[in-house]
PDB file of C-alpha atoms in Angstrom:
ATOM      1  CA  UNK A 230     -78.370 133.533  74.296  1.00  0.00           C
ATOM      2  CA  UNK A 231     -79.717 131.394  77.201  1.00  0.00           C
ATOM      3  CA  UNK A 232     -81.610 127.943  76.200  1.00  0.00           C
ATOM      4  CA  UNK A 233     -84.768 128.419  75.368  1.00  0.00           C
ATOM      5  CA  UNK A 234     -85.522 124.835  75.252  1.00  0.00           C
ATOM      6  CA  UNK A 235     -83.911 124.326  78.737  1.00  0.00           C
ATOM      7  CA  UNK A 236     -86.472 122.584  81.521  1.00  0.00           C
ATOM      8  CA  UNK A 237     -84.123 122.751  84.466  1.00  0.00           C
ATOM      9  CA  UNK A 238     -85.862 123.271  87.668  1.00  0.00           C
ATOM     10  CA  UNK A 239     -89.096 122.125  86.291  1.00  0.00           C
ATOM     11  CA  UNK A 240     -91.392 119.241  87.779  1.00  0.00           C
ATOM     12  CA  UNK A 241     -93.466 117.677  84.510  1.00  0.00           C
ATOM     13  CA  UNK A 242     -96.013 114.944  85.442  1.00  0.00           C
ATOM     14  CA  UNK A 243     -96.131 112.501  82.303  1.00  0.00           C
ATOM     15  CA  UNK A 244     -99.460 110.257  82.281  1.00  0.00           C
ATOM     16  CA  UNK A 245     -99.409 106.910  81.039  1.00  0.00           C
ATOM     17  CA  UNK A 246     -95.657 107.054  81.320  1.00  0.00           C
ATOM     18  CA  UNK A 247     -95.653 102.883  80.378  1.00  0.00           C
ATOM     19  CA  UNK A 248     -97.096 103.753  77.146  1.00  0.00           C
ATOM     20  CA  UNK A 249     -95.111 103.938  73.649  1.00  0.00           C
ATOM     21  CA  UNK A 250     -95.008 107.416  73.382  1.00  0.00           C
ATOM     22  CA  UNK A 251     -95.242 108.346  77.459  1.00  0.00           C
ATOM     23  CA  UNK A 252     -92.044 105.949  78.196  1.00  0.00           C
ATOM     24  CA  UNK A 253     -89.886 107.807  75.284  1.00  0.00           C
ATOM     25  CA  UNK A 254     -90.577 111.108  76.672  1.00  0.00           C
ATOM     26  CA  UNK A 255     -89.777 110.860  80.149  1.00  0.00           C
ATOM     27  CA  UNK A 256     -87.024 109.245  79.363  1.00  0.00           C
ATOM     28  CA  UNK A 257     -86.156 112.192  76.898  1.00  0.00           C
ATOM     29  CA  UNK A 258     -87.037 115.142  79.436  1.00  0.00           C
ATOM     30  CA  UNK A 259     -84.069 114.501  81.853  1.00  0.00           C
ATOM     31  CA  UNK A 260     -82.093 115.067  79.610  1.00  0.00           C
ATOM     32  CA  UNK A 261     -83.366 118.783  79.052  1.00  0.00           C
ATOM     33  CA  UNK A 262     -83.160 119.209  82.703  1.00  0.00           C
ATOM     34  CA  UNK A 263     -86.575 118.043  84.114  1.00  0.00           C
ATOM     35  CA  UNK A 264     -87.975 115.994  87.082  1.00  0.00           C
ATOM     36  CA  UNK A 265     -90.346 113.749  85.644  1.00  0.00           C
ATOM     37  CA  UNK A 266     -92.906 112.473  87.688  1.00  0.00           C
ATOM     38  CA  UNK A 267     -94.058 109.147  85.680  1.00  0.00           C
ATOM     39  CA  UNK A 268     -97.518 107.767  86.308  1.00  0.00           C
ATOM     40  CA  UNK A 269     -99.359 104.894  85.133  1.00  0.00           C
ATOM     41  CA  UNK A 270    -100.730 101.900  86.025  1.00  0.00           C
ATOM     42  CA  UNK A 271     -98.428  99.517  85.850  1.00  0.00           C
ATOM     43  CA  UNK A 272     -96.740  99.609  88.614  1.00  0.00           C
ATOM     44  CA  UNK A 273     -93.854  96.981  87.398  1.00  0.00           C
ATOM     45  CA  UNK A 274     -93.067  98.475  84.384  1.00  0.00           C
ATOM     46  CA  UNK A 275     -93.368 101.982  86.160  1.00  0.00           C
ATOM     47  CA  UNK A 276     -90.701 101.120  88.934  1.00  0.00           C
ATOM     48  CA  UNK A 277     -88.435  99.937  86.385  1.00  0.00           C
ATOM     49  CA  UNK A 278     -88.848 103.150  84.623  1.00  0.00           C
ATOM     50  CA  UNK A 279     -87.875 105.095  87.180  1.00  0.00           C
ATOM     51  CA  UNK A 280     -84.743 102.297  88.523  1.00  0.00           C
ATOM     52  CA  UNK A 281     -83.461 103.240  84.632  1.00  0.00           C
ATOM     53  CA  UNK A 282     -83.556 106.605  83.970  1.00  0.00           C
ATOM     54  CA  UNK A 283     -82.051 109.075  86.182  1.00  0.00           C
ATOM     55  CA  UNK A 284     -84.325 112.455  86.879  1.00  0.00           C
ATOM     56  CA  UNK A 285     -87.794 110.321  86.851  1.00  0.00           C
ATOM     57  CA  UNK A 286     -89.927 109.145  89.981  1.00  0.00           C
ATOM     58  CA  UNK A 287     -92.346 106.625  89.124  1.00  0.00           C
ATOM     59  CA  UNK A 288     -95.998 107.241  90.908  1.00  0.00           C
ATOM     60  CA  UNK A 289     -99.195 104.943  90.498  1.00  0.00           C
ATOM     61  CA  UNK A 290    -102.254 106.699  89.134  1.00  0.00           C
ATOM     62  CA  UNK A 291    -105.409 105.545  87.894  1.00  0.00           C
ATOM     63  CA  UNK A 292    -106.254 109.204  85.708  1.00  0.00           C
ATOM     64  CA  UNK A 293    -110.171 107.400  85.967  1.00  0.00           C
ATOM     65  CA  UNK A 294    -110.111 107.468  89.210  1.00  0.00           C
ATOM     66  CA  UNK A 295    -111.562 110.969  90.558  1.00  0.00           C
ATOM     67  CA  UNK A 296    -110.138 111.171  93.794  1.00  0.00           C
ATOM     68  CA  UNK A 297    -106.978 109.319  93.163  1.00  0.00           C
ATOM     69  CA  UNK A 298    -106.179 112.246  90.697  1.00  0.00           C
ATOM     70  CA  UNK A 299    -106.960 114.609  93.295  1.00  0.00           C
ATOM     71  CA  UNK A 300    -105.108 113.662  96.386  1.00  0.00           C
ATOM     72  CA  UNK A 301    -102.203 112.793  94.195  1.00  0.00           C
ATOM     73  CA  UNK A 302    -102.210 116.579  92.396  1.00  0.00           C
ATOM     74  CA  UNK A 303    -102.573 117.923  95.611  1.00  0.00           C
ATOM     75  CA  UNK A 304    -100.035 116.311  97.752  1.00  0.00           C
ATOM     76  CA  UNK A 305     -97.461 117.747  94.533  1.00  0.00           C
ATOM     77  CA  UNK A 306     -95.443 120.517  95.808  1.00  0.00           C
ATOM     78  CA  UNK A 307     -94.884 121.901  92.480  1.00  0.00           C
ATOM     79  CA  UNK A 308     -96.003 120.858  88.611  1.00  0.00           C
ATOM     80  CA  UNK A 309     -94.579 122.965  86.366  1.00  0.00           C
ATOM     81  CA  UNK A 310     -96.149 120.848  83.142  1.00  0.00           C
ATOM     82  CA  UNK A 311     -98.469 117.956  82.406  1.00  0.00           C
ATOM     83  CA  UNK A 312     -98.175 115.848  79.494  1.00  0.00           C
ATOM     84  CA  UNK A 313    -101.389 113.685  79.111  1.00  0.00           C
ATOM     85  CA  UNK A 314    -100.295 110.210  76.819  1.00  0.00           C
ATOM     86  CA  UNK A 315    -102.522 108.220  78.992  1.00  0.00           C
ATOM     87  CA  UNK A 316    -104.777 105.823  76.724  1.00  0.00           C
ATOM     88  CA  UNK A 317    -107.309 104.051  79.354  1.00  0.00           C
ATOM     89  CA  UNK A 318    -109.732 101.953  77.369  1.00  0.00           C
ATOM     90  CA  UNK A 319    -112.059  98.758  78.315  1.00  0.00           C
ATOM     91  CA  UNK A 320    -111.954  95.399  76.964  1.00  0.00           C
ATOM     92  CA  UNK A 321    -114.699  95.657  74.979  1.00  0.00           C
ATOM     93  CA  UNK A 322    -112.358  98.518  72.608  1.00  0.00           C
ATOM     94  CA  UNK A 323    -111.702  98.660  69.647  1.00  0.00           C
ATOM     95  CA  UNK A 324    -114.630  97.374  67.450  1.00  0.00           C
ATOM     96  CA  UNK A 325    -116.063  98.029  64.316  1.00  0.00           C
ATOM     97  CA  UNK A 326    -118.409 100.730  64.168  1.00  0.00           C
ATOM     98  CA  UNK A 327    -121.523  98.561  64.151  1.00  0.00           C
ATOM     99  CA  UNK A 328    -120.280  96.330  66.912  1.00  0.00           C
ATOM    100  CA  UNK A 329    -120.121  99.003  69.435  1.00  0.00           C
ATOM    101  CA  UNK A 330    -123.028  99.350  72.055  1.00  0.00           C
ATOM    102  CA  UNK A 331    -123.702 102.714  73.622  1.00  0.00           C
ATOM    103  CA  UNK A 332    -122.650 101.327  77.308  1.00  0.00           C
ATOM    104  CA  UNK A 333    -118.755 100.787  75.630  1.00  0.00           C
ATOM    105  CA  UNK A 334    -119.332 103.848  73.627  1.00  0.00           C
ATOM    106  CA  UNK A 335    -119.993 106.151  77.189  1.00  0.00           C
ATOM    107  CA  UNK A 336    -117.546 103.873  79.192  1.00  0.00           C
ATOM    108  CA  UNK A 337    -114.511 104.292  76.873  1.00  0.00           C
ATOM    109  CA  UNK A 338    -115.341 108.100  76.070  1.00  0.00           C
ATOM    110  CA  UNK A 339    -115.625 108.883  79.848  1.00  0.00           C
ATOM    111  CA  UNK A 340    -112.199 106.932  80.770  1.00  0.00           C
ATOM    112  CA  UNK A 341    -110.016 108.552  78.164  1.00  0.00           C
ATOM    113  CA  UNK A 342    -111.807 112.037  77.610  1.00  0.00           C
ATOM    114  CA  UNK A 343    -112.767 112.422  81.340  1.00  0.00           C
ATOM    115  CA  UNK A 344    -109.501 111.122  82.535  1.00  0.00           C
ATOM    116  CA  UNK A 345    -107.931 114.041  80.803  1.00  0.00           C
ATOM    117  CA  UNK A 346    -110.224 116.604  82.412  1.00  0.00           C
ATOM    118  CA  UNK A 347    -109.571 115.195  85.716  1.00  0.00           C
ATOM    119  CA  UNK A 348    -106.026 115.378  85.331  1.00  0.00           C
ATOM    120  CA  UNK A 349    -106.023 118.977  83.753  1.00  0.00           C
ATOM    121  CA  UNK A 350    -108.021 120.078  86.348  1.00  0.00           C
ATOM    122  CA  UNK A 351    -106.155 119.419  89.199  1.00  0.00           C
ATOM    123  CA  UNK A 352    -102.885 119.571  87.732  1.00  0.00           C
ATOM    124  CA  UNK A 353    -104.221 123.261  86.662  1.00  0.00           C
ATOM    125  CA  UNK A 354    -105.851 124.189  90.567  1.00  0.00           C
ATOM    126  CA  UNK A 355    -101.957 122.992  91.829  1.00  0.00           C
ATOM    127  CA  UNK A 356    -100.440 125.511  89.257  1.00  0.00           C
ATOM    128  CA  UNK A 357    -103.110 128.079  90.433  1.00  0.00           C
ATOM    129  CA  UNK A 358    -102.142 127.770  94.214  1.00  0.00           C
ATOM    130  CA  UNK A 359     -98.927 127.990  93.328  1.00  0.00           C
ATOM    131  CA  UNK A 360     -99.043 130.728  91.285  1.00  0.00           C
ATOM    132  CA  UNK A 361     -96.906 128.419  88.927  1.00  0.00           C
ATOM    133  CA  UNK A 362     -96.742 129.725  85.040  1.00  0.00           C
ATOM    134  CA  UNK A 363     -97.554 126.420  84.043  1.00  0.00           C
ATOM    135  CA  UNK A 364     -97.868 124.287  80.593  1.00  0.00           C
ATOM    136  CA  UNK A 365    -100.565 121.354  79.410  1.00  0.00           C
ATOM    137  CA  UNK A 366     -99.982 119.559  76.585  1.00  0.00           C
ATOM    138  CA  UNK A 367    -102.780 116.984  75.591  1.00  0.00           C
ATOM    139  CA  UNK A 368    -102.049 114.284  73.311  1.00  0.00           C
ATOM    140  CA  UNK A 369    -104.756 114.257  70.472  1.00  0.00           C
ATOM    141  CA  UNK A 370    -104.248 112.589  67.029  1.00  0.00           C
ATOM    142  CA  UNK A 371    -104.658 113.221  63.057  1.00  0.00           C
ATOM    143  CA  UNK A 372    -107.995 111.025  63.551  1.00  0.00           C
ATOM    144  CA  UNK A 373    -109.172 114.563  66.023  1.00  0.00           C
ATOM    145  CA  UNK A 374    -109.111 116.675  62.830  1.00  0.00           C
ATOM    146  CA  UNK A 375    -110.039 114.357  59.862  1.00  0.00           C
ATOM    147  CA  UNK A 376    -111.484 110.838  59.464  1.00  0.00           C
ATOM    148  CA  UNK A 377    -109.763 107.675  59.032  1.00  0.00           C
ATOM    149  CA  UNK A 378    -109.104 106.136  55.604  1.00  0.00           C
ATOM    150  CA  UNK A 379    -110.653 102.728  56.093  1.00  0.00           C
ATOM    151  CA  UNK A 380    -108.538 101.767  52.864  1.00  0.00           C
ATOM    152  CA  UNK A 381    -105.577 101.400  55.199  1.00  0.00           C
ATOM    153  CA  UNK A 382    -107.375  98.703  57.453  1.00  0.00           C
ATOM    154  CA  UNK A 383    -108.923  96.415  54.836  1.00  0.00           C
ATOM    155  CA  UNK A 384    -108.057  92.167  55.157  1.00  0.00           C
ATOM    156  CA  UNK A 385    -106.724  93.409  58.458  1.00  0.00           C
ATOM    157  CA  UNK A 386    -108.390  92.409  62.114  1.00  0.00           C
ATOM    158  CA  UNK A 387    -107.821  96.274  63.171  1.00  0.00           C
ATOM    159  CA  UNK A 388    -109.452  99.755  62.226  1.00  0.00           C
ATOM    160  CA  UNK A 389    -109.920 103.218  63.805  1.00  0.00           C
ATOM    161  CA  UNK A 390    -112.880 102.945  66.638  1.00  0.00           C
ATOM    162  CA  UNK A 391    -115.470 105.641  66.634  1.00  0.00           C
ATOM    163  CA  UNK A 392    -114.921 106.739  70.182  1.00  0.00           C
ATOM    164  CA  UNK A 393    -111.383 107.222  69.228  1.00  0.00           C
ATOM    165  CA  UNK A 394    -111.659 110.195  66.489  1.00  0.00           C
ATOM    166  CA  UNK A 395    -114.765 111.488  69.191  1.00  0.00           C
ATOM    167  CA  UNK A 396    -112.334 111.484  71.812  1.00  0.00           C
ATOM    168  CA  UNK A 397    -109.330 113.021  70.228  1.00  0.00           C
ATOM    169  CA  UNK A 398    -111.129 115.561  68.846  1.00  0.00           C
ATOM    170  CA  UNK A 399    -112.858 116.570  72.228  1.00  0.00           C
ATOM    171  CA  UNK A 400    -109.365 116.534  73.680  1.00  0.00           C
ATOM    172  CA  UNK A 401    -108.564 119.315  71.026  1.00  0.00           C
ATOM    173  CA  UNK A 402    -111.539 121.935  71.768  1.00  0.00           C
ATOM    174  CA  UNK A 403    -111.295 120.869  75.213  1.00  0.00           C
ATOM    175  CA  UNK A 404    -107.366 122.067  75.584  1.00  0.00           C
ATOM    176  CA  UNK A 405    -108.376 125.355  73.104  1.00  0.00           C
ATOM    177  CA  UNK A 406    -111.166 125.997  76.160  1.00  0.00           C
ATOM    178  CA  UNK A 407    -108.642 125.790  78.994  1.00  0.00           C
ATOM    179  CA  UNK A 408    -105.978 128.377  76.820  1.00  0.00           C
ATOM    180  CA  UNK A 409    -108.717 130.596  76.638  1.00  0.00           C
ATOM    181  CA  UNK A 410    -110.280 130.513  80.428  1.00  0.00           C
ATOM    182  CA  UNK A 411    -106.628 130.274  82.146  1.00  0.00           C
ATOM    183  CA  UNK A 412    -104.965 132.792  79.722  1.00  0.00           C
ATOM    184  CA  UNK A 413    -104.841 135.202  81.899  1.00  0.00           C
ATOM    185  CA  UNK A 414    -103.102 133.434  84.587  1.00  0.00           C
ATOM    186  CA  UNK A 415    -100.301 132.788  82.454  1.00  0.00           C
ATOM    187  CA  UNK A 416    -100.991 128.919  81.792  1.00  0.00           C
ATOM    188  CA  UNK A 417    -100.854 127.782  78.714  1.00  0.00           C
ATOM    189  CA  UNK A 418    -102.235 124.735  77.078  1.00  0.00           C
ATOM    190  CA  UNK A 419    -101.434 123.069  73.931  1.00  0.00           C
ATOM    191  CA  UNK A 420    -102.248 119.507  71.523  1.00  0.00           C
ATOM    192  CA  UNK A 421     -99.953 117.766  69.904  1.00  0.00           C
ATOM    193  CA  UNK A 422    -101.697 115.538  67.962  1.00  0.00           C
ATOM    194  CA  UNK A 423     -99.548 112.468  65.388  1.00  0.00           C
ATOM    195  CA  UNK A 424     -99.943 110.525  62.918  1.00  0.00           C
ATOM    196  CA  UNK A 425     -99.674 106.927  62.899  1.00  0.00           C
ATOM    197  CA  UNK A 426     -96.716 105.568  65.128  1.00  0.00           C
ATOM    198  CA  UNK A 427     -95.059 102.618  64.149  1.00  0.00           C
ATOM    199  CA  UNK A 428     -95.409  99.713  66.568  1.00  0.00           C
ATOM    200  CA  UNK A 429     -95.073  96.433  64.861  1.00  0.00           C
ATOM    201  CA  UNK A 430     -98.124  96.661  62.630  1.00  0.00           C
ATOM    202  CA  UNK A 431     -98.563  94.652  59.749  1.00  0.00           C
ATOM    203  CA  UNK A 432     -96.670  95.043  57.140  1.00  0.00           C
ATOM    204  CA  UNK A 433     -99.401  95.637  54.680  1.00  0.00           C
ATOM    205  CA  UNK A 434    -100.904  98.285  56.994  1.00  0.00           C
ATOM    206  CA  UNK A 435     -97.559  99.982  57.156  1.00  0.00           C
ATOM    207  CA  UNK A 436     -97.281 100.239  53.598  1.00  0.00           C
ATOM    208  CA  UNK A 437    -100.591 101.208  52.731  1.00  0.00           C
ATOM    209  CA  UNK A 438    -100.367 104.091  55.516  1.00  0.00           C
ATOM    210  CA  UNK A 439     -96.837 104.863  54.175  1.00  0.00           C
ATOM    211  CA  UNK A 440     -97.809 105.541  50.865  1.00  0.00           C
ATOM    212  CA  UNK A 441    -100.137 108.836  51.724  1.00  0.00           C
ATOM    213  CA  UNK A 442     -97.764 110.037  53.591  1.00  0.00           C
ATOM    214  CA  UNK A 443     -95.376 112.313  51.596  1.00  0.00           C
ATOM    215  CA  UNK A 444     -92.586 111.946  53.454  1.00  0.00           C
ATOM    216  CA  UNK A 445     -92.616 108.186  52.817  1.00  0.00           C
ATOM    217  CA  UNK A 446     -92.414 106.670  56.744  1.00  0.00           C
ATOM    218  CA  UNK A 447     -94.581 105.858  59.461  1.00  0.00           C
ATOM    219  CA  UNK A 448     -93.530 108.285  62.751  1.00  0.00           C
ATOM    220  CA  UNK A 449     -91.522 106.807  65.475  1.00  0.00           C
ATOM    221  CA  UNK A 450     -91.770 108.045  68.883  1.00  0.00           C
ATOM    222  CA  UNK A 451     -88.334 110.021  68.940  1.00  0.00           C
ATOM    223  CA  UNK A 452     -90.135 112.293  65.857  1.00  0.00           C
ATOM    224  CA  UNK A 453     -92.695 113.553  68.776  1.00  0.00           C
ATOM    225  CA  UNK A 454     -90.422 114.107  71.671  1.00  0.00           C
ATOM    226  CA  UNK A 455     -89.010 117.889  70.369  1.00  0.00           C
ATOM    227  CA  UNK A 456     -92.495 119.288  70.003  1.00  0.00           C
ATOM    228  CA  UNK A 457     -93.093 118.250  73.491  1.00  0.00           C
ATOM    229  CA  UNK A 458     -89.572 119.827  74.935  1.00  0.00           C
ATOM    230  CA  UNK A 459     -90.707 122.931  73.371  1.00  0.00           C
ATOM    231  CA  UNK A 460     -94.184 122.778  74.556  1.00  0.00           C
ATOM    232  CA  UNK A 461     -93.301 122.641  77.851  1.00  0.00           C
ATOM    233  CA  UNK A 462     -90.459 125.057  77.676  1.00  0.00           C
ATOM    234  CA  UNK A 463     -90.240 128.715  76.896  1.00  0.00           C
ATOM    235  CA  UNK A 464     -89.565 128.647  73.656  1.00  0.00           C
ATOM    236  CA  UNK A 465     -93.131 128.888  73.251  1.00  0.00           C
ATOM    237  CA  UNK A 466     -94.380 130.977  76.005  1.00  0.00           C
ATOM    238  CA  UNK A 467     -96.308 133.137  73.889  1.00  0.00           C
ATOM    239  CA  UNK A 468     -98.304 129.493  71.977  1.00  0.00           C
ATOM    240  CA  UNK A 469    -101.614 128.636  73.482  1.00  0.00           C
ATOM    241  CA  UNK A 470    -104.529 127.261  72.363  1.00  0.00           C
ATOM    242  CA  UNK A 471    -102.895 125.552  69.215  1.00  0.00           C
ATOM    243  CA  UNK A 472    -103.073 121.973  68.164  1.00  0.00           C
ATOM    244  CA  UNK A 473     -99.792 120.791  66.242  1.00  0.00           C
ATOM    245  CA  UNK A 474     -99.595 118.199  64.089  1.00  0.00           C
ATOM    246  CA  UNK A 475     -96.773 115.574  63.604  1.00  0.00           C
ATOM    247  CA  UNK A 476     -98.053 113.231  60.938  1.00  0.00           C
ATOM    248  CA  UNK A 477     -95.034 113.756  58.164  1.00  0.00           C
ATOM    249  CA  UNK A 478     -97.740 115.308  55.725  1.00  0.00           C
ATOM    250  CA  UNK A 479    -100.389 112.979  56.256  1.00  0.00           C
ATOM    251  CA  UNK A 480    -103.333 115.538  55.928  1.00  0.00           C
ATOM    252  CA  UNK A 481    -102.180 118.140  54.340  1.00  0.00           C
ATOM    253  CA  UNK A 482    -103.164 115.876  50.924  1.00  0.00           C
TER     254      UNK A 482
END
């Protein structure tokens, strides 16, 4: 039986490829076979990338930036798959819910929810020209389908912004409206959406958050990286539309 999980040949374009999650994965995809195309904004850390890990090229891109995203989609010969992990924010992210002013609130939604439809877009009118059976998959998160237990956050200088679980759960619809409309052209498009990623929190966040989660742990980026392989392989050419969640349990209590 031939490897259904198998990427070789395939060109995947990895956004925010600096990033916790983005780095893991294109170091990961290689290794199934894949050129990874690894784009960011920082170009340091994204030319080190691509010095370490054999099978990625390292190419700046602003996903904000309208026409950036288009000239660099369409100098691409080929894109086979695009994994959006990008996470553009302003400084002003990340307050409480009163402490946000509309201008933030449009800003931050625009950057990270419009930055996603740019690259989708193009990446998708590439694939088209092409005629390239092609596969999206959209980072959303557990804060997309439910809200955030505040409980988790309190005595701690973090929380959960509002444009965050407005955002991620755009990103989900959004991704179920481009299965549906490119369908028939054979591209598919798929969330994957987390719980919460351990990344040095506090230690009395991590065990509050650890303690709804029936399977005990907070996720670390190597429990995401085989939902992506099979996203973007054909193991699941016949999954569209479908948001899957990797949060060790977290909501189905």
């Amino acid at each position: 039986m031939r490897n259904m999980f198998s990427l070789s040949g395939k060109t995947i374009l990895v956004t925010g490829s600096c990033g916790l999650v983005g780095k893991e994965i294109c170091k990961a995809l290689p290794e199934f076979g894949a050129n990874v195309i690894a784009t960011d904004v920082d170009d340091a850390k994204g030319k080190e990338l691509e010095e370490t890990v054999k099978g990625v090229r390292y190419s700046h891109l602003d996903i904000t930036a309208p026409e950036q995203v288009k000239s660099a989609m369409s100098s691409m010969d080929q894109i086979d798959g695009v994994v959006n992990t990008a996470y553009p924010r302003n400084k002003n992210y990340g307050n409480n819910f009163e402490q946000v002013a509309y201008k933030d609130w449009v800003e931050n939604v625009t950057m990270h929810l419009g930055g996603y439809y740019l690259v989708c877009r193009e990446a998708i009118l590439n694939m088209l020209d092409a005629n390239t059976i092609g596969s999206v998959v959209n980072f959303g998160s557990i804060y997309g389908i439910q809200a955030p237990d505040f409980r988790v956050y309190e005595g701690l200088d973090m929380t959960s912004p509002i444009e965050y679980s407005a955002i991620k759960a755009g990103v989900i619809n959004f991704t179920r409206y481009i299965a549906s409309y490119f369908g028939g052209d054979g591209i598919r498009a798929n969330v994957i959406s987390p719980g919460g990623i351990y990344n040095g929190q506090p230690s009395s966040f991590v065990e509050e958050y650890e303690s709804r989660v029936p399977l005990d742990r907070m996720a670390e980026t190597e429990d995401i990286i085989g939902t992506v392989v099979y996203l973007l392989s054909e193991a699941s050419s016949y999954v569209t539309g479908e948001n899957i969640v990797v949060d060790g349990g977290w909501t189905i209590k």
